[in-house]
């Protein structure tokens, strides 16, 4: 249960992503076969639609711009500053934070993820995990 508690945000967004993808696949499958019927072509199976280029193109078109937007927003809010913005740090806090403030390395609490407590490549991956996933 600790894994579920510690990963609940990822699990939640993964679940709604899969639900949205399933909904898109069903709607796309029906639309594809309706278009095929209007042109006198035979309907295809759901499995065949899932591996078709039509489904792949639709998924990429729908998700590419949203993920790119979010990726750029996360990246921009790490390095850029806007006075008065809730997303920005205070002026005196601009730049990288100390390990103590971020609670990583030797300052990580006992219940922190293992990768937040180490001082090797895993900490770098952990520190950039949101950008890695979105990218």
mmCIF file of N, CA and C in Angstrom:
data_model
loop_
_atom_site.group_PDB
_atom_site.id
_atom_site.type_symbol
_atom_site.label_atom_id
_atom_site.label_comp_id
_atom_site.label_asym_id
_atom_site.label_seq_id
_atom_site.Cartn_x
_atom_site.Cartn_y
_atom_site.Cartn_z
ATOM 1 N N UNK A 1 0.808 -1.198 0.000
ATOM 2 C CA UNK A 1 0.000 0.000 0.000
ATOM 3 C C UNK A 1 0.855 1.268 0.000
ATOM 4 N N UNK A 2 2.090 1.163 0.502
ATOM 5 C CA UNK A 2 2.946 2.342 0.512
ATOM 6 C C UNK A 2 3.217 2.815 -0.919
ATOM 7 N N UNK A 3 3.428 1.830 -1.824
ATOM 8 C CA UNK A 3 3.666 2.194 -3.227
ATOM 9 C C UNK A 3 2.489 2.992 -3.779
ATOM 10 N N UNK A 4 1.272 2.554 -3.474
ATOM 11 C CA UNK A 4 0.083 3.248 -3.976
ATOM 12 C C UNK A 4 0.024 4.660 -3.400
ATOM 13 N N UNK A 5 0.286 4.809 -2.102
ATOM 14 C CA UNK A 5 0.269 6.136 -1.486
ATOM 15 C C UNK A 5 1.357 7.020 -2.076
ATOM 16 N N UNK A 6 2.569 6.471 -2.208
ATOM 17 C CA UNK A 6 3.693 7.258 -2.700
ATOM 18 C C UNK A 6 3.591 7.577 -4.182
ATOM 19 N N UNK A 7 2.837 6.780 -4.921
ATOM 20 C CA UNK A 7 2.738 6.959 -6.370
ATOM 21 C C UNK A 7 1.323 7.305 -6.811
ATOM 22 N N UNK A 8 0.480 7.757 -5.905
ATOM 23 C CA UNK A 8 -0.930 7.953 -6.233
ATOM 24 C C UNK A 8 -1.149 8.971 -7.350
ATOM 25 N N UNK A 9 -0.348 10.020 -7.402
ATOM 26 C CA UNK A 9 -0.517 11.013 -8.467
ATOM 27 C C UNK A 9 -0.202 10.396 -9.830
ATOM 28 N N UNK A 10 0.883 9.647 -9.911
ATOM 29 C CA UNK A 10 1.239 8.987 -11.174
ATOM 30 C C UNK A 10 0.194 7.954 -11.566
ATOM 31 N N UNK A 11 -0.278 7.199 -10.594
ATOM 32 C CA UNK A 11 -1.303 6.187 -10.869
ATOM 33 C C UNK A 11 -2.579 6.850 -11.370
ATOM 34 N N UNK A 12 -2.979 7.932 -10.720
ATOM 35 C CA UNK A 12 -4.193 8.646 -11.127
ATOM 36 C C UNK A 12 -4.077 9.168 -12.558
ATOM 37 N N UNK A 13 -2.981 9.880 -12.853
ATOM 38 C CA UNK A 13 -2.835 10.422 -14.199
ATOM 39 C C UNK A 13 -2.650 9.323 -15.236
ATOM 40 N N UNK A 14 -1.999 8.231 -14.869
ATOM 41 C CA UNK A 14 -1.886 7.090 -15.778
ATOM 42 C C UNK A 14 -3.249 6.497 -16.080
ATOM 43 N N UNK A 15 -4.086 6.386 -15.050
ATOM 44 C CA UNK A 15 -5.422 5.823 -15.230
ATOM 45 C C UNK A 15 -6.298 6.713 -16.105
ATOM 46 N N UNK A 16 -6.278 8.032 -15.854
ATOM 47 C CA UNK A 16 -7.123 8.888 -16.702
ATOM 48 C C UNK A 16 -6.566 8.981 -18.113
ATOM 49 N N UNK A 17 -5.238 8.846 -18.266
ATOM 50 C CA UNK A 17 -4.657 8.798 -19.607
ATOM 51 C C UNK A 17 -5.167 7.571 -20.355
ATOM 52 N N UNK A 18 -5.126 6.408 -19.690
ATOM 53 C CA UNK A 18 -5.589 5.175 -20.333
ATOM 54 C C UNK A 18 -7.087 5.229 -20.622
ATOM 55 N N UNK A 19 -7.859 5.822 -19.712
ATOM 56 C CA UNK A 19 -9.303 5.955 -19.948
ATOM 57 C C UNK A 19 -9.574 6.862 -21.150
ATOM 58 N N UNK A 20 -8.851 7.970 -21.233
ATOM 59 C CA UNK A 20 -9.021 8.876 -22.375
ATOM 60 C C UNK A 20 -8.603 8.202 -23.679
ATOM 61 N N UNK A 21 -7.508 7.444 -23.622
ATOM 62 C CA UNK A 21 -7.038 6.731 -24.804
ATOM 63 C C UNK A 21 -8.051 5.670 -25.236
ATOM 64 N N UNK A 22 -8.639 4.971 -24.265
ATOM 65 C CA UNK A 22 -9.670 3.973 -24.586
ATOM 66 C C UNK A 22 -10.886 4.645 -25.216
ATOM 67 N N UNK A 23 -11.320 5.755 -24.646
ATOM 68 C CA UNK A 23 -12.455 6.485 -25.211
ATOM 69 C C UNK A 23 -12.177 6.970 -26.619
ATOM 70 N N UNK A 24 -10.960 7.477 -26.828
ATOM 71 C CA UNK A 24 -10.586 7.945 -28.160
ATOM 72 C C UNK A 24 -10.555 6.786 -29.154
ATOM 73 N N UNK A 25 -10.087 5.630 -28.705
ATOM 74 C CA UNK A 25 -10.004 4.487 -29.617
ATOM 75 C C UNK A 25 -11.394 3.996 -30.019
ATOM 76 N N UNK A 26 -12.316 3.981 -29.072
ATOM 77 C CA UNK A 26 -13.683 3.527 -29.377
ATOM 78 C C UNK A 26 -14.366 4.507 -30.320
ATOM 79 N N UNK A 27 -14.267 5.794 -30.010
ATOM 80 C CA UNK A 27 -14.887 6.807 -30.879
ATOM 81 C C UNK A 27 -14.248 6.788 -32.261
ATOM 82 N N UNK A 28 -12.928 6.675 -32.315
ATOM 83 C CA UNK A 28 -12.234 6.639 -33.601
ATOM 84 C C UNK A 28 -12.585 5.412 -34.416
ATOM 85 N N UNK A 29 -12.724 4.279 -33.737
ATOM 86 C CA UNK A 29 -13.094 3.023 -34.408
ATOM 87 C C UNK A 29 -14.471 3.162 -35.058
ATOM 88 N N UNK A 30 -15.424 3.697 -34.314
ATOM 89 C CA UNK A 30 -16.775 3.871 -34.862
ATOM 90 C C UNK A 30 -16.779 4.845 -36.040
ATOM 91 N N UNK A 31 -16.045 5.952 -35.886
ATOM 92 C CA UNK A 31 -15.984 6.932 -36.969
ATOM 93 C C UNK A 31 -15.309 6.340 -38.201
ATOM 94 N N UNK A 32 -14.238 5.585 -38.005
ATOM 95 C CA UNK A 32 -13.527 4.971 -39.121
ATOM 96 C C UNK A 32 -14.454 4.046 -39.907
ATOM 97 N N UNK A 33 -15.201 3.204 -39.183
ATOM 98 C CA UNK A 33 -16.091 2.263 -39.866
ATOM 99 C C UNK A 33 -17.289 2.958 -40.499
ATOM 100 N N UNK A 34 -17.765 4.058 -39.908
ATOM 101 C CA UNK A 34 -18.845 4.829 -40.543
ATOM 102 C C UNK A 34 -18.359 5.449 -41.850
ATOM 103 N N UNK A 35 -17.151 5.991 -41.832
ATOM 104 C CA UNK A 35 -16.583 6.553 -43.060
ATOM 105 C C UNK A 35 -16.379 5.470 -44.114
ATOM 106 N N UNK A 36 -15.923 4.306 -43.669
ATOM 107 C CA UNK A 36 -15.719 3.194 -44.613
ATOM 108 C C UNK A 36 -17.046 2.779 -45.236
ATOM 109 N N UNK A 37 -18.111 2.709 -44.432
ATOM 110 C CA UNK A 37 -19.428 2.322 -44.942
ATOM 111 C C UNK A 37 -19.955 3.340 -45.943
ATOM 112 N N UNK A 38 -19.712 4.628 -45.681
ATOM 113 C CA UNK A 38 -20.175 5.668 -46.604
ATOM 114 C C UNK A 38 -19.467 5.583 -47.952
ATOM 115 N N UNK A 39 -18.244 5.055 -47.949
ATOM 116 C CA UNK A 39 -17.489 4.914 -49.197
ATOM 117 C C UNK A 39 -17.596 3.516 -49.786
ATOM 118 N N UNK A 40 -18.438 2.677 -49.194
ATOM 119 C CA UNK A 40 -18.645 1.334 -49.718
ATOM 120 C C UNK A 40 -17.531 0.359 -49.369
ATOM 121 N N UNK A 41 -16.671 0.696 -48.414
ATOM 122 C CA UNK A 41 -15.599 -0.204 -47.988
ATOM 123 C C UNK A 41 -16.082 -1.075 -46.827
ATOM 124 N N UNK A 42 -15.399 -2.189 -46.623
ATOM 125 C CA UNK A 42 -15.758 -3.101 -45.537
ATOM 126 C C UNK A 42 -15.261 -2.551 -44.203
ATOM 127 N N UNK A 43 -15.997 -2.866 -43.146
ATOM 128 C CA UNK A 43 -15.590 -2.467 -41.793
ATOM 129 C C UNK A 43 -14.397 -3.310 -41.357
ATOM 130 N N UNK A 44 -13.612 -2.768 -40.457
ATOM 131 C CA UNK A 44 -12.465 -3.511 -39.921
ATOM 132 C C UNK A 44 -12.719 -3.821 -38.451
ATOM 133 N N UNK A 45 -11.960 -4.760 -37.922
ATOM 134 C CA UNK A 45 -12.116 -5.133 -36.511
ATOM 135 C C UNK A 45 -11.487 -4.072 -35.617
ATOM 136 N N UNK A 46 -11.886 -4.089 -34.349
ATOM 137 C CA UNK A 46 -11.350 -3.144 -33.373
ATOM 138 C C UNK A 46 -9.847 -3.344 -33.202
ATOM 139 N N UNK A 47 -9.412 -4.590 -33.149
ATOM 140 C CA UNK A 47 -7.980 -4.874 -33.015
ATOM 141 C C UNK A 47 -7.180 -4.341 -34.187
ATOM 142 N N UNK A 48 -7.723 -4.500 -35.381
ATOM 143 C CA UNK A 48 -7.019 -3.992 -36.564
ATOM 144 C C UNK A 48 -6.967 -2.464 -36.552
ATOM 145 N N UNK A 49 -8.049 -1.839 -36.068
ATOM 146 C CA UNK A 49 -8.048 -0.378 -35.966
ATOM 147 C C UNK A 49 -6.972 0.104 -34.996
ATOM 148 N N UNK A 50 -6.807 -0.599 -33.870
ATOM 149 C CA UNK A 50 -5.821 -0.186 -32.862
ATOM 150 C C UNK A 50 -4.395 -0.184 -33.395
ATOM 151 N N UNK A 51 -4.089 -1.027 -34.380
ATOM 152 C CA UNK A 51 -2.738 -1.061 -34.943
ATOM 153 C C UNK A 51 -2.649 -0.316 -36.273
ATOM 154 N N UNK A 52 -3.725 0.378 -36.633
ATOM 155 C CA UNK A 52 -3.729 1.107 -37.902
ATOM 156 C C UNK A 52 -3.028 2.450 -37.772
ATOM 157 N N UNK A 53 -2.578 2.938 -38.896
ATOM 158 C CA UNK A 53 -1.951 4.266 -38.912
ATOM 159 C C UNK A 53 -2.980 5.349 -38.621
ATOM 160 N N UNK A 54 -4.250 5.116 -38.946
ATOM 161 C CA UNK A 54 -5.291 6.096 -38.677
ATOM 162 C C UNK A 54 -5.399 6.354 -37.170
ATOM 163 N N UNK A 55 -5.408 5.301 -36.372
ATOM 164 C CA UNK A 55 -5.474 5.456 -34.929
ATOM 165 C C UNK A 55 -4.204 6.129 -34.397
ATOM 166 N N UNK A 56 -3.060 5.701 -34.884
ATOM 167 C CA UNK A 56 -1.798 6.285 -34.443
ATOM 168 C C UNK A 56 -1.716 7.772 -34.727
ATOM 169 N N UNK A 57 -2.119 8.174 -35.903
ATOM 170 C CA UNK A 57 -2.092 9.591 -36.279
ATOM 171 C C UNK A 57 -3.046 10.386 -35.395
ATOM 172 N N UNK A 58 -4.247 9.852 -35.170
ATOM 173 C CA UNK A 58 -5.219 10.559 -34.332
ATOM 174 C C UNK A 58 -4.707 10.743 -32.904
ATOM 175 N N UNK A 59 -4.086 9.707 -32.356
ATOM 176 C CA UNK A 59 -3.552 9.801 -30.997
ATOM 177 C C UNK A 59 -2.453 10.853 -30.934
ATOM 178 N N UNK A 60 -1.521 10.790 -31.875
ATOM 179 C CA UNK A 60 -0.416 11.748 -31.856
ATOM 180 C C UNK A 60 -0.886 13.177 -32.057
ATOM 181 N N UNK A 61 -1.849 13.375 -32.935
ATOM 182 C CA UNK A 61 -2.363 14.726 -33.153
ATOM 183 C C UNK A 61 -3.040 15.274 -31.902
ATOM 184 N N UNK A 62 -3.797 14.425 -31.211
ATOM 185 C CA UNK A 62 -4.527 14.888 -30.034
ATOM 186 C C UNK A 62 -3.629 15.117 -28.831
ATOM 187 N N UNK A 63 -2.597 14.323 -28.680
ATOM 188 C CA UNK A 63 -1.788 14.388 -27.465
ATOM 189 C C UNK A 63 -0.507 15.186 -27.623
ATOM 190 N N UNK A 64 0.009 15.305 -28.818
ATOM 191 C CA UNK A 64 1.299 15.965 -29.021
ATOM 192 C C UNK A 64 1.305 17.397 -28.510
ATOM 193 N N UNK A 65 0.347 18.172 -28.910
ATOM 194 C CA UNK A 65 0.378 19.583 -28.544
ATOM 195 C C UNK A 65 0.198 19.781 -27.040
ATOM 196 N N UNK A 66 -0.653 18.980 -26.394
ATOM 197 C CA UNK A 66 -0.862 19.129 -24.959
ATOM 198 C C UNK A 66 0.395 18.762 -24.178
ATOM 199 N N UNK A 67 1.038 17.667 -24.538
ATOM 200 C CA UNK A 67 2.250 17.265 -23.831
ATOM 201 C C UNK A 67 3.389 18.237 -24.106
ATOM 202 N N UNK A 68 3.492 18.717 -25.315
ATOM 203 C CA UNK A 68 4.523 19.694 -25.629
ATOM 204 C C UNK A 68 4.298 20.979 -24.834
ATOM 205 N N UNK A 69 3.055 21.430 -24.753
ATOM 206 C CA UNK A 69 2.735 22.622 -23.974
ATOM 207 C C UNK A 69 3.126 22.440 -22.512
ATOM 208 N N UNK A 70 2.735 21.323 -21.935
ATOM 209 C CA UNK A 70 3.013 21.082 -20.525
ATOM 210 C C UNK A 70 4.508 20.943 -20.277
ATOM 211 N N UNK A 71 5.206 20.252 -21.168
ATOM 212 C CA UNK A 71 6.657 20.097 -21.061
ATOM 213 C C UNK A 71 7.335 21.468 -21.060
ATOM 214 N N UNK A 72 6.948 22.313 -21.987
ATOM 215 C CA UNK A 72 7.548 23.639 -22.069
ATOM 216 C C UNK A 72 7.174 24.511 -20.868
ATOM 217 N N UNK A 73 5.957 24.367 -20.360
ATOM 218 C CA UNK A 73 5.551 25.113 -19.176
ATOM 219 C C UNK A 73 6.404 24.713 -17.978
ATOM 220 N N UNK A 74 6.593 23.409 -17.775
ATOM 221 C CA UNK A 74 7.412 22.931 -16.660
ATOM 222 C C UNK A 74 8.843 23.428 -16.819
ATOM 223 N N UNK A 75 9.402 23.276 -17.999
ATOM 224 C CA UNK A 75 10.773 23.712 -18.245
ATOM 225 C C UNK A 75 10.916 25.222 -18.033
ATOM 226 N N UNK A 76 9.977 25.970 -18.533
ATOM 227 C CA UNK A 76 10.056 27.426 -18.413
ATOM 228 C C UNK A 76 9.934 27.875 -16.962
ATOM 229 N N UNK A 77 9.058 27.230 -16.194
ATOM 230 C CA UNK A 77 8.884 27.674 -14.804
ATOM 231 C C UNK A 77 10.060 27.279 -13.926
ATOM 232 N N UNK A 78 10.900 26.383 -14.376
ATOM 233 C CA UNK A 78 12.108 26.046 -13.627
ATOM 234 C C UNK A 78 13.132 27.159 -13.770
ATOM 235 N N UNK A 79 13.293 27.684 -14.976
ATOM 236 C CA UNK A 79 14.387 28.614 -15.261
ATOM 237 C C UNK A 79 13.977 30.070 -15.370
ATOM 238 N N UNK A 80 12.730 30.349 -15.684
ATOM 239 C CA UNK A 80 12.321 31.729 -15.912
ATOM 240 C C UNK A 80 11.517 32.268 -14.734
ATOM 241 N N UNK A 81 11.390 33.574 -14.657
ATOM 242 C CA UNK A 81 10.734 34.238 -13.539
ATOM 243 C C UNK A 81 9.754 35.274 -14.067
ATOM 244 N N UNK A 82 8.604 35.363 -13.408
ATOM 245 C CA UNK A 82 7.636 36.413 -13.726
ATOM 246 C C UNK A 82 7.162 37.028 -12.409
ATOM 247 N N UNK A 83 7.490 38.264 -12.189
ATOM 248 C CA UNK A 83 7.118 38.935 -10.937
ATOM 249 C C UNK A 83 5.597 38.873 -10.764
ATOM 250 N N UNK A 84 5.156 38.432 -9.589
ATOM 251 C CA UNK A 84 3.735 38.361 -9.277
ATOM 252 C C UNK A 84 3.065 37.066 -9.697
ATOM 253 N N UNK A 85 3.774 36.172 -10.372
ATOM 254 C CA UNK A 85 3.175 34.920 -10.831
ATOM 255 C C UNK A 85 3.193 33.880 -9.710
ATOM 256 N N UNK A 86 2.086 33.176 -9.541
ATOM 257 C CA UNK A 86 2.032 32.101 -8.545
ATOM 258 C C UNK A 86 2.978 30.962 -8.893
ATOM 259 N N UNK A 87 3.293 30.781 -10.177
ATOM 260 C CA UNK A 87 4.163 29.702 -10.609
ATOM 261 C C UNK A 87 5.636 30.014 -10.370
ATOM 262 N N UNK A 88 5.983 31.270 -10.190
ATOM 263 C CA UNK A 88 7.371 31.665 -10.027
ATOM 264 C C UNK A 88 7.772 31.698 -8.562
ATOM 265 N N UNK A 89 9.070 31.505 -8.335
ATOM 266 C CA UNK A 89 9.629 31.663 -6.994
ATOM 267 C C UNK A 89 9.644 33.144 -6.634
ATOM 268 N N UNK A 90 9.861 33.401 -5.367
ATOM 269 C CA UNK A 90 10.057 34.780 -4.938
ATOM 270 C C UNK A 90 11.372 35.275 -5.530
ATOM 271 N N UNK A 91 11.494 36.585 -5.731
ATOM 272 C CA UNK A 91 12.667 37.173 -6.362
ATOM 273 C C UNK A 91 13.958 36.764 -5.662
ATOM 274 N N UNK A 92 13.956 36.740 -4.336
ATOM 275 C CA UNK A 92 15.165 36.392 -3.600
ATOM 276 C C UNK A 92 15.497 34.899 -3.662
ATOM 277 N N UNK A 93 14.600 34.077 -4.186
ATOM 278 C CA UNK A 93 14.816 32.629 -4.255
ATOM 279 C C UNK A 93 15.124 32.141 -5.667
ATOM 280 N N UNK A 94 15.350 33.050 -6.618
ATOM 281 C CA UNK A 94 15.602 32.655 -7.998
ATOM 282 C C UNK A 94 16.874 31.820 -8.068
ATOM 283 N N UNK A 95 16.855 30.817 -8.927
ATOM 284 C CA UNK A 95 17.999 29.934 -9.112
ATOM 285 C C UNK A 95 17.758 28.586 -8.468
ATOM 286 N N UNK A 96 18.788 27.772 -8.469
ATOM 287 C CA UNK A 96 18.667 26.435 -7.904
ATOM 288 C C UNK A 96 18.588 26.511 -6.384
ATOM 289 N N UNK A 97 17.789 25.648 -5.803
ATOM 290 C CA UNK A 97 17.658 25.594 -4.354
ATOM 291 C C UNK A 97 18.715 24.673 -3.769
ATOM 292 N N UNK A 98 18.992 24.839 -2.488
ATOM 293 C CA UNK A 98 19.967 23.985 -1.814
ATOM 294 C C UNK A 98 19.384 22.589 -1.605
ATOM 295 N N UNK A 99 20.273 21.615 -1.405
ATOM 296 C CA UNK A 99 19.833 20.256 -1.118
ATOM 297 C C UNK A 99 18.981 20.229 0.146
ATOM 298 N N UNK A 100 19.335 21.062 1.111
ATOM 299 C CA UNK A 100 18.593 21.109 2.365
ATOM 300 C C UNK A 100 17.160 21.581 2.125
ATOM 301 N N UNK A 101 16.992 22.624 1.320
ATOM 302 C CA UNK A 101 15.655 23.140 1.044
ATOM 303 C C UNK A 101 14.833 22.146 0.219
ATOM 304 N N UNK A 102 15.493 21.446 -0.717
ATOM 305 C CA UNK A 102 14.793 20.468 -1.547
ATOM 306 C C UNK A 102 14.603 19.134 -0.840
ATOM 307 N N UNK A 103 15.279 18.957 0.296
ATOM 308 C CA UNK A 103 15.207 17.715 1.082
ATOM 309 C C UNK A 103 15.654 16.519 0.251
ATOM 310 N N UNK A 104 16.851 16.657 -0.339
ATOM 311 C CA UNK A 104 17.433 15.556 -1.101
ATOM 312 C C UNK A 104 18.818 15.242 -0.547
ATOM 313 N N UNK A 105 19.383 14.141 -1.000
ATOM 314 C CA UNK A 105 20.704 13.736 -0.534
ATOM 315 C C UNK A 105 20.674 13.446 0.954
ATOM 316 N N UNK A 106 21.624 13.991 1.693
ATOM 317 C CA UNK A 106 21.706 13.781 3.130
ATOM 318 C C UNK A 106 20.584 14.439 3.908
ATOM 319 N N UNK A 107 19.832 15.322 3.298
ATOM 320 C CA UNK A 107 18.734 16.025 3.959
ATOM 321 C C UNK A 107 17.376 15.364 3.708
ATOM 322 N N UNK A 108 17.367 14.286 2.945
ATOM 323 C CA UNK A 108 16.116 13.607 2.627
ATOM 324 C C UNK A 108 15.558 12.923 3.876
ATOM 325 N N UNK A 109 14.261 13.057 4.125
ATOM 326 C CA UNK A 109 13.665 12.377 5.281
ATOM 327 C C UNK A 109 13.639 10.863 5.069
ATOM 328 N N UNK A 110 13.395 10.143 6.136
ATOM 329 C CA UNK A 110 13.396 8.676 6.072
ATOM 330 C C UNK A 110 12.347 8.125 5.121
ATOM 331 N N UNK A 111 11.230 8.819 4.974
ATOM 332 C CA UNK A 111 10.168 8.319 4.108
ATOM 333 C C UNK A 111 10.284 8.821 2.664
ATOM 334 N N UNK A 112 11.376 9.482 2.324
ATOM 335 C CA UNK A 112 11.586 9.967 0.954
ATOM 336 C C UNK A 112 11.905 8.786 0.033
ATOM 337 N N UNK A 113 11.603 8.927 -1.253
ATOM 338 C CA UNK A 113 11.979 7.864 -2.194
ATOM 339 C C UNK A 113 13.486 7.605 -2.147
ATOM 340 N N UNK A 114 13.875 6.368 -2.364
ATOM 341 C CA UNK A 114 15.288 5.987 -2.270
ATOM 342 C C UNK A 114 16.157 6.809 -3.217
ATOM 343 N N UNK A 115 15.665 7.122 -4.396
ATOM 344 C CA UNK A 115 16.472 7.865 -5.365
ATOM 345 C C UNK A 115 16.688 9.315 -4.939
ATOM 346 N N UNK A 116 15.878 9.834 -4.020
ATOM 347 C CA UNK A 116 16.077 11.197 -3.516
ATOM 348 C C UNK A 116 17.183 11.239 -2.471
ATOM 349 N N UNK A 117 17.548 10.085 -1.924
ATOM 350 C CA UNK A 117 18.546 10.028 -0.850
ATOM 351 C C UNK A 117 19.960 9.768 -1.335
ATOM 352 N N UNK A 118 20.130 9.316 -2.558
ATOM 353 C CA UNK A 118 21.463 8.962 -3.065
ATOM 354 C C UNK A 118 22.119 10.166 -3.721
ATOM 355 N N UNK A 119 23.427 10.092 -3.922
ATOM 356 C CA UNK A 119 24.165 11.212 -4.522
ATOM 357 C C UNK A 119 24.829 10.780 -5.835
ATOM 358 N N UNK A 120 24.143 10.006 -6.653
ATOM 359 C CA UNK A 120 24.713 9.581 -7.926
ATOM 360 C C UNK A 120 23.738 9.904 -9.060
ATOM 361 N N UNK A 121 23.861 9.217 -10.170
ATOM 362 C CA UNK A 121 23.044 9.484 -11.343
ATOM 363 C C UNK A 121 21.547 9.354 -11.054
ATOM 364 N N UNK A 122 21.174 8.520 -10.081
ATOM 365 C CA UNK A 122 19.755 8.316 -9.767
ATOM 366 C C UNK A 122 19.110 9.595 -9.230
ATOM 367 N N UNK A 123 19.848 10.381 -8.476
ATOM 368 C CA UNK A 123 19.318 11.645 -7.974
ATOM 369 C C UNK A 123 19.051 12.603 -9.131
ATOM 370 N N UNK A 124 19.918 12.613 -10.119
ATOM 371 C CA UNK A 124 19.718 13.483 -11.291
ATOM 372 C C UNK A 124 18.472 13.047 -12.073
ATOM 373 N N UNK A 125 18.296 11.735 -12.226
ATOM 374 C CA UNK A 125 17.096 11.224 -12.902
ATOM 375 C C UNK A 125 15.852 11.597 -12.099
ATOM 376 N N UNK A 126 15.903 11.372 -10.785
ATOM 377 C CA UNK A 126 14.772 11.700 -9.917
ATOM 378 C C UNK A 126 14.448 13.191 -9.979
ATOM 379 N N UNK A 127 15.456 14.023 -9.960
ATOM 380 C CA UNK A 127 15.259 15.476 -9.976
ATOM 381 C C UNK A 127 14.630 15.962 -11.267
ATOM 382 N N UNK A 128 14.808 15.226 -12.348
ATOM 383 C CA UNK A 128 14.274 15.624 -13.655
ATOM 384 C C UNK A 128 13.208 14.657 -14.164
ATOM 385 N N UNK A 129 12.607 13.896 -13.268
ATOM 386 C CA UNK A 129 11.683 12.847 -13.694
ATOM 387 C C UNK A 129 10.430 13.392 -14.387
ATOM 388 N N UNK A 130 9.896 14.516 -13.934
ATOM 389 C CA UNK A 130 8.703 15.066 -14.581
ATOM 390 C C UNK A 130 9.022 15.481 -16.024
ATOM 391 N N UNK A 131 10.134 16.148 -16.213
ATOM 392 C CA UNK A 131 10.504 16.530 -17.580
ATOM 393 C C UNK A 131 10.786 15.310 -18.439
ATOM 394 N N UNK A 132 11.413 14.296 -17.857
ATOM 395 C CA UNK A 132 11.700 13.064 -18.619
ATOM 396 C C UNK A 132 10.418 12.388 -19.076
ATOM 397 N N UNK A 133 9.449 12.300 -18.182
ATOM 398 C CA UNK A 133 8.181 11.666 -18.535
ATOM 399 C C UNK A 133 7.443 12.473 -19.592
ATOM 400 N N UNK A 134 7.376 13.789 -19.406
ATOM 401 C CA UNK A 134 6.662 14.619 -20.359
ATOM 402 C C UNK A 134 7.376 14.682 -21.713
ATOM 403 N N UNK A 135 8.712 14.655 -21.684
ATOM 404 C CA UNK A 135 9.473 14.700 -22.931
ATOM 405 C C UNK A 135 9.342 13.420 -23.708
#
